[in-house]
Short mmCIF file of C-alpha atoms in Angstrom, two decimals:
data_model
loop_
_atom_site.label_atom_id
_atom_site.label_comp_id
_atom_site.label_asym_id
_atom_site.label_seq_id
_atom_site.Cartn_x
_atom_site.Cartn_y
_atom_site.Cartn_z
CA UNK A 12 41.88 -28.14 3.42
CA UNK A 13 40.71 -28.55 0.05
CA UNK A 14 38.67 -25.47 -1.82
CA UNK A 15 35.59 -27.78 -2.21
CA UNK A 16 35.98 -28.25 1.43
CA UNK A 17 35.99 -25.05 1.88
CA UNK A 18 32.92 -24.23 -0.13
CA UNK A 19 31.36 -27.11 1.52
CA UNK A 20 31.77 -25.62 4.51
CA UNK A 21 30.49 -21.73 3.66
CA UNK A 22 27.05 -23.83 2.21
CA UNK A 23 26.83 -25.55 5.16
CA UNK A 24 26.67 -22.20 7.84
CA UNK A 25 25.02 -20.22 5.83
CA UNK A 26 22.17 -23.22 5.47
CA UNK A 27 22.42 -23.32 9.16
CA UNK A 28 22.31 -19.90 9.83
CA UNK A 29 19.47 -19.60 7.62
CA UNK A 30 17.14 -22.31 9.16
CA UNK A 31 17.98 -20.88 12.48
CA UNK A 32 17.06 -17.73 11.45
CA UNK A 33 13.93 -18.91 10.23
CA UNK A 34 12.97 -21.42 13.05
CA UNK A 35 14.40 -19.27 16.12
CA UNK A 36 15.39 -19.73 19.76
CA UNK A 37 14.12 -23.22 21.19
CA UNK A 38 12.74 -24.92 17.48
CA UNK A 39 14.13 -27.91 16.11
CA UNK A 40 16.94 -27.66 13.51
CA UNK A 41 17.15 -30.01 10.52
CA UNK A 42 18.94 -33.35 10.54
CA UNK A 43 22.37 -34.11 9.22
CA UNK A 44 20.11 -36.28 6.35
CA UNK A 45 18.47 -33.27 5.42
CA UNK A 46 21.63 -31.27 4.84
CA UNK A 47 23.44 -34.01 3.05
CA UNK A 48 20.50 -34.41 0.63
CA UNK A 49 19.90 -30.65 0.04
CA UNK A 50 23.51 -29.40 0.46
CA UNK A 51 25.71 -32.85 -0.18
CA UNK A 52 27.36 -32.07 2.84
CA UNK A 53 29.08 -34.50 4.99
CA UNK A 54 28.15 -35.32 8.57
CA UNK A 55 31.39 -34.12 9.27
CA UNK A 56 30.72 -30.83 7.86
CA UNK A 57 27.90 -29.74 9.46
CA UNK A 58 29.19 -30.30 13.19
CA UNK A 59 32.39 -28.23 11.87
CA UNK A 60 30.03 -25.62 10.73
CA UNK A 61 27.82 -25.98 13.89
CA UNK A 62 31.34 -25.99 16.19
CA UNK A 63 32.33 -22.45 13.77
CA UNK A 64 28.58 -21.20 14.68
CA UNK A 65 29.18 -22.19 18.07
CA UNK A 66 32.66 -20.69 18.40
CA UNK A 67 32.23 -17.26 17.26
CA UNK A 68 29.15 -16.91 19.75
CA UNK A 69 26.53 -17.08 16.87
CA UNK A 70 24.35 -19.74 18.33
CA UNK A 71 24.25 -23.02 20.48
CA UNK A 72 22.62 -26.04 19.61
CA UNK A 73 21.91 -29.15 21.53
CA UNK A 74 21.90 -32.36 19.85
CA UNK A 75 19.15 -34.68 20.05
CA UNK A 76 20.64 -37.68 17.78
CA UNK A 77 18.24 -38.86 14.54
CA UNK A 78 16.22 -35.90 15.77
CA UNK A 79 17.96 -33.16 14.98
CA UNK A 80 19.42 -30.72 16.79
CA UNK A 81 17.52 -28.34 19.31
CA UNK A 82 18.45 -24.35 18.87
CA UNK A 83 19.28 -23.24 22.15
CA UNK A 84 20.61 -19.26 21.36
CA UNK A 85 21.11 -16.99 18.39
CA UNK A 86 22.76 -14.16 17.81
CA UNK A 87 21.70 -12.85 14.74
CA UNK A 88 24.44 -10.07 13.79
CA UNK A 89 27.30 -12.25 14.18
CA UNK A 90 24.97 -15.60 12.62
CA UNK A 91 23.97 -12.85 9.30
CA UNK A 92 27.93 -12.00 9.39
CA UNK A 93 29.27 -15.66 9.53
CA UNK A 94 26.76 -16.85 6.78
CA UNK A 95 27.92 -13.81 4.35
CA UNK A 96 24.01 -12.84 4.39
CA UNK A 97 22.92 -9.84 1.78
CA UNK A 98 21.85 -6.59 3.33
CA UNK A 99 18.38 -5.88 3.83
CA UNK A 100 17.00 -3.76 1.44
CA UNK A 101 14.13 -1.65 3.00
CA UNK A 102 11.35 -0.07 1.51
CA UNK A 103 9.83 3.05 3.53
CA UNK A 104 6.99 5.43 2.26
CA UNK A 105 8.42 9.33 1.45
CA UNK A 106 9.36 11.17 5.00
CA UNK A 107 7.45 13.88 5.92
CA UNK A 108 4.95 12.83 8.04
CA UNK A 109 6.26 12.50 11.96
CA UNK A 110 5.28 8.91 12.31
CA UNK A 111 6.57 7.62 8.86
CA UNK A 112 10.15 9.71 9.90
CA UNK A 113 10.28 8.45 13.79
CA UNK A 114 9.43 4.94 12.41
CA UNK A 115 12.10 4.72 9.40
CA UNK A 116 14.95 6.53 12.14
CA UNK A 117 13.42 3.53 14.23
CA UNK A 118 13.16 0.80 12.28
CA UNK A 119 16.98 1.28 10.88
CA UNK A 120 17.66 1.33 14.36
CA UNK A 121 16.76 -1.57 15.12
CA UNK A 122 18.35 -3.13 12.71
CA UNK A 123 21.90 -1.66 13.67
CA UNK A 124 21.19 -2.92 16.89
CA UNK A 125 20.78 -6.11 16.57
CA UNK A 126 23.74 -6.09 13.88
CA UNK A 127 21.68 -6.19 10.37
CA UNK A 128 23.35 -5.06 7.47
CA UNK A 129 20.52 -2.91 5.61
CA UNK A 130 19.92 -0.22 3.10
CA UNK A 131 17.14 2.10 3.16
CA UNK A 132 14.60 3.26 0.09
CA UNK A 133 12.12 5.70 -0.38
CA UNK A 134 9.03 4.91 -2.87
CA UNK A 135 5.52 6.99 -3.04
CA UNK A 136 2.59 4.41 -2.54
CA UNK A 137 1.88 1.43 -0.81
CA UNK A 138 0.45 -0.82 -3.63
CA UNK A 139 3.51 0.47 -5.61
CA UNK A 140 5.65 -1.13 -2.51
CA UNK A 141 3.95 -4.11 -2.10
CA UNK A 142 4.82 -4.33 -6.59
CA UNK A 143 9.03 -4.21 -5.60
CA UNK A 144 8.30 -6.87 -2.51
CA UNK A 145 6.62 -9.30 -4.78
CA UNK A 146 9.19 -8.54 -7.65
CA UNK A 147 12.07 -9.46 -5.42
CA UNK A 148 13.64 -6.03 -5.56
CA UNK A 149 13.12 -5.14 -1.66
CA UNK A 150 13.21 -7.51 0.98
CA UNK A 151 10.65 -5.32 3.62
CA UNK A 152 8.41 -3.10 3.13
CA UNK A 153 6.53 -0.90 5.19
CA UNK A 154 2.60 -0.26 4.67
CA UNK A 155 -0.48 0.63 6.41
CA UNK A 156 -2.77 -2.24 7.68
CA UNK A 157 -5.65 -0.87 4.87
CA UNK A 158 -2.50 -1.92 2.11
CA UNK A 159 -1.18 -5.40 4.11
CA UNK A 160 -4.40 -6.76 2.98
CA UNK A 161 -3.97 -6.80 -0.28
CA UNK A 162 -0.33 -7.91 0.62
CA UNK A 163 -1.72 -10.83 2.33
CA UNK A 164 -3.90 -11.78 -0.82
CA UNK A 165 -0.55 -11.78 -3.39
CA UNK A 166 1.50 -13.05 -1.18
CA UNK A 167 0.17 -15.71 1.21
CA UNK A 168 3.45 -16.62 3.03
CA UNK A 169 4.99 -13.16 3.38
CA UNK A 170 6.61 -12.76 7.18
CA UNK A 171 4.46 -9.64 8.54
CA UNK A 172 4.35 -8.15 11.19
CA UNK A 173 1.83 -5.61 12.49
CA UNK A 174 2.63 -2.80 14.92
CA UNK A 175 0.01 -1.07 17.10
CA UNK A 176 -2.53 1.50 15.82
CA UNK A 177 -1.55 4.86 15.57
CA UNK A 178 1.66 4.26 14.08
CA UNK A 179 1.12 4.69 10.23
CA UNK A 180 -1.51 7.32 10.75
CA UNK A 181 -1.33 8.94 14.55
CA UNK A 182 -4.92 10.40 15.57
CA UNK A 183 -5.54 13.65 14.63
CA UNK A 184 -2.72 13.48 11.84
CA UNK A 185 -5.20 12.76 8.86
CA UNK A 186 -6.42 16.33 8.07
CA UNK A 187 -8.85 17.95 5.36
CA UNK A 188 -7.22 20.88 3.76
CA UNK A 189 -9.36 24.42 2.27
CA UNK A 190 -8.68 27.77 2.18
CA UNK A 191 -9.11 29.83 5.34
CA UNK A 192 -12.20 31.02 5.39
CA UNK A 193 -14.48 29.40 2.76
CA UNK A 194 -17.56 27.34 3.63
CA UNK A 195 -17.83 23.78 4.57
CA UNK A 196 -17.53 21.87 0.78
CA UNK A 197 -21.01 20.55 -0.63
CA UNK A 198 -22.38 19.04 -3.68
CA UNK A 199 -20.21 20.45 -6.42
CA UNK A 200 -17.14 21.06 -4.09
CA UNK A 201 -13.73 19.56 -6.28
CA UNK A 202 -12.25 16.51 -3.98
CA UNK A 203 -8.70 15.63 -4.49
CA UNK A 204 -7.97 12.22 -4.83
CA UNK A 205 -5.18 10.39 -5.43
CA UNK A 206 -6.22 6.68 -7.46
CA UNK A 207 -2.60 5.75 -6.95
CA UNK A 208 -3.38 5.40 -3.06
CA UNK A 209 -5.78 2.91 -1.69
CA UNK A 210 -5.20 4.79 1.26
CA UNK A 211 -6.24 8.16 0.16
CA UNK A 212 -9.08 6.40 -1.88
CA UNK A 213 -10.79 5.14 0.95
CA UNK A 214 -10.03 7.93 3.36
CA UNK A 215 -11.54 10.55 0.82
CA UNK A 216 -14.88 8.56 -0.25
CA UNK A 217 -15.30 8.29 3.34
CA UNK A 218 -15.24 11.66 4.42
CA UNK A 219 -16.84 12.38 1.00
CA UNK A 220 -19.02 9.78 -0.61
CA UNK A 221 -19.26 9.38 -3.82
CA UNK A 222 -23.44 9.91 -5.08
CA UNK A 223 -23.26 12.72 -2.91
CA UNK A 224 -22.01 15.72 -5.53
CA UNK A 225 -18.55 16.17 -4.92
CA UNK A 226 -16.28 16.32 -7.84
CA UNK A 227 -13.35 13.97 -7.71
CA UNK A 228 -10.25 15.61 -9.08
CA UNK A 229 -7.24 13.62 -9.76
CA UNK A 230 -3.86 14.40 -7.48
CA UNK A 231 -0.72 13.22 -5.50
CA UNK A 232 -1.93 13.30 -1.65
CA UNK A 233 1.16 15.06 -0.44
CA UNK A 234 0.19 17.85 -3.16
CA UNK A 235 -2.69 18.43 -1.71
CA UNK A 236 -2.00 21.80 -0.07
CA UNK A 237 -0.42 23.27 -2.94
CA UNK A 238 -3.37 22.21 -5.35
CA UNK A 239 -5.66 23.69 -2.76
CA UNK A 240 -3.33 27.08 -3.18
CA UNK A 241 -3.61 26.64 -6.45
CA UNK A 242 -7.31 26.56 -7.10
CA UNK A 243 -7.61 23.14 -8.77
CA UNK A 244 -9.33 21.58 -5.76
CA UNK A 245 -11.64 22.83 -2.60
CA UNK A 246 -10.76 20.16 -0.26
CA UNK A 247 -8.35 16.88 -0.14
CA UNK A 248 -7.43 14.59 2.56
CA UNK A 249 -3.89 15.51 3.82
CA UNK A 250 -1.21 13.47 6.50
CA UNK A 251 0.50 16.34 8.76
CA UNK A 252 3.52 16.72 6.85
CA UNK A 253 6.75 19.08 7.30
CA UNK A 254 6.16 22.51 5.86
CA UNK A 255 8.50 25.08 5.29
CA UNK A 256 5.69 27.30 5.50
CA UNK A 257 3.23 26.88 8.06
CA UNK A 258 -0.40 26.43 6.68
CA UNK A 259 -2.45 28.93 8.13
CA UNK A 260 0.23 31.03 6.93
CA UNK A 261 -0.22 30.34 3.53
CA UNK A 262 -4.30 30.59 4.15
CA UNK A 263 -5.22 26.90 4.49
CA UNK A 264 -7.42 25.17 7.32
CA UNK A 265 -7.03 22.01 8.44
CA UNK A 266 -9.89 19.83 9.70
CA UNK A 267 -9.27 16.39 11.87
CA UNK A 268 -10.30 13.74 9.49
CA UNK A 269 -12.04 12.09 12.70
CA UNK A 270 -14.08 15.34 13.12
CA UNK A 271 -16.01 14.63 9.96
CA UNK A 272 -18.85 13.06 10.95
CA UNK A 273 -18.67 10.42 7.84
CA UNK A 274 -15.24 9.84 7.94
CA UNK A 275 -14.76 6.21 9.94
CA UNK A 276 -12.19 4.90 7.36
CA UNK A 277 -8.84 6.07 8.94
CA UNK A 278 -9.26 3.76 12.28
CA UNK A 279 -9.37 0.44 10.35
CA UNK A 280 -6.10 1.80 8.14
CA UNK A 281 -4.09 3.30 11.37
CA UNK A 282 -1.98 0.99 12.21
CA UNK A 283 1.96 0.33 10.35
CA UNK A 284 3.13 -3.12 9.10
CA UNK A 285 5.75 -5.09 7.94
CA UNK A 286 5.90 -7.04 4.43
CA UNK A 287 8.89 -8.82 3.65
CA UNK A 288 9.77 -10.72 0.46
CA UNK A 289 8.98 -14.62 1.17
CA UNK A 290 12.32 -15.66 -0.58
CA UNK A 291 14.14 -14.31 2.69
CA UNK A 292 13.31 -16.71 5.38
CA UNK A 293 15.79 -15.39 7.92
CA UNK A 294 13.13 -12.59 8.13
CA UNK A 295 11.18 -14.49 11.01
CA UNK A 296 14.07 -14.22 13.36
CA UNK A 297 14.46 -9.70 12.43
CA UNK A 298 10.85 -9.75 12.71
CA UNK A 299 10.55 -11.38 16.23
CA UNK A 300 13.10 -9.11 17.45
CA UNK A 301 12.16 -5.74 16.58
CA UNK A 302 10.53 -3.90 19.98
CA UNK A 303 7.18 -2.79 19.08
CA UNK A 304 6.49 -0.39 22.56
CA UNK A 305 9.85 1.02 21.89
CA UNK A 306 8.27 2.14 18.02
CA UNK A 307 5.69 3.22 19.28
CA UNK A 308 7.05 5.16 21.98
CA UNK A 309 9.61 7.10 19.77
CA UNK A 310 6.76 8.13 17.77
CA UNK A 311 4.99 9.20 20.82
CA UNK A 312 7.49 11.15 22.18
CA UNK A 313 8.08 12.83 19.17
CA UNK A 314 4.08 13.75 18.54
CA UNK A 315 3.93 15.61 21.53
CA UNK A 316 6.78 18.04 20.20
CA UNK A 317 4.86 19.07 17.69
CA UNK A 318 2.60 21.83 17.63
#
């Protein structure tokens, strides 16, 4: 066989592969036409590439003449592995928190499961995630639902997928931090806030509203215990992080965000999601797959461990 033949050939599964990725189990794959005008691939061709496909188990087609062909399985490890597919790259907020660490462990997972190369990233801030998904330099991205919005808005045909509340921000995780002891904060009281987090934006002039006297002091949310320690701020908005110290150890109180009787905002943000980059349609297919009660009940299970 000659090496254009050849090459032919590796265009042709890996078009395949990716419009069955993209259209899944029981859609309609393209025409021969269509394949011969976008790839210049032969007739031929394409049922030797759909007989390869076929062959090593990575899907089944049935044909349905001029129409197309109908896509009757899909298996997409060995369909990513036949069509040379890149790696995923994944995007996942810091660790720390139980729900963020249960849902990258998860998530990754998944993934191995269902025989998805991937590689897995770490980046501080959701708006700064949803920045590497729309550059192209991460292909999914993980968010709260308060951040997918804004996701939604710069990138209108983004694959997403939205898991159930509780799973970016569990109840009772989203905590006010003080010193042991001191009284409730009032007009005056220095507020930690961190302007490179929607998130922690919304969660702190919720709890405490701006006109009201509070004095908004710039700072990283996971620092918010030490800055407390440190006597730059009275209060900040915390998520239930790993400590190597415990914090009423160290002196520090923790409130339940949902105890403050102002404090509404985390409900509407609770909730994890899925962003992925639009230039990877085979995304549909990893998206559909993923179990969301088996998510959420890792992250479950591992809540009621901790004390």
């Amino acid at each position: 066989m000659l090496r254009s033949e050849i090459e032919d050939g590796r265009k042709a599964v890996r078009a395949i592969v990716v419009d069955a990725l993209q259209a899944g189990v029981g859609a309609s794959l393209p025409t021969n036409s269509h394949y011969l005008h976008t790839l210049g691939a032969s007739a031929g061709t394409v049922q030797r590439a759909i007989k390869l496909l076929a062959d090593q188990h990575a899907l089944t087609v049935t044909s349905r003449g001029h129409l197309g062909r109908t896509l009757d399985s899909l298996d997409i490890g060995a369909a990513w592995h036949l069509a040379a597919l890149t790696p995923l790259r994944l995007l996942f907020p810091p660790g720390g928190p139980v729900e963020i660490d249960v849902l990258t462990e998860s998530l990754a997972g998944e993934l191995t499961a269902l025989g998805v190369p991937h590689t897995v990233h770490h980046q501080r801030g959701g708006a700064r995630r949803i920045d590497a998904i729309v550059a192209g330099d991460y292909d999914l991205a993980v968010v709260s639902a308060g951040t997918l919005g804004d996701a939604t808005r710069r990138l209108k045909t983004a694959p997403t997928l939205v898991l159930p509340p509780g799973t970016y921000y569990a109840p009772r995780r989203l905590v006010a931090v003080t010193r042991t002891g001191t009284p409730e904060p009032g007009p005056g009281a220095r507020v930690a806030i961190d302007h490179d987090s929607p998130d922690h934006v919304l969660l702190t002039e919720s709890a405490y509203p701006p006109g009201h006297g509070y004095v908004y002091v710039s700072c990283k949310f996971p620092e918010v215990p030490a800055a407390v320690l440190r006597d730059q701020v009275d209060v900040g908005i915390w998520h239930l992080s790993h400590t190597v110290i415990p914090l009423d150890l160290a002196g520090l109180s923790c409130t339940d965000l949902e105890d403050l009787p102002t404090a509404t905002a985390w409900q509407d943000l609770s909730a994890a999601a899925l962003v992925g980059w639009p230039q990877r349609a085979e995304l549909t297919a990893v998206l559909a797959a993923i179990s969301l009660p088996s998510l959420a009940q890792a992250q479950q299970r591992q809540l009621r461990r901790e004390p």
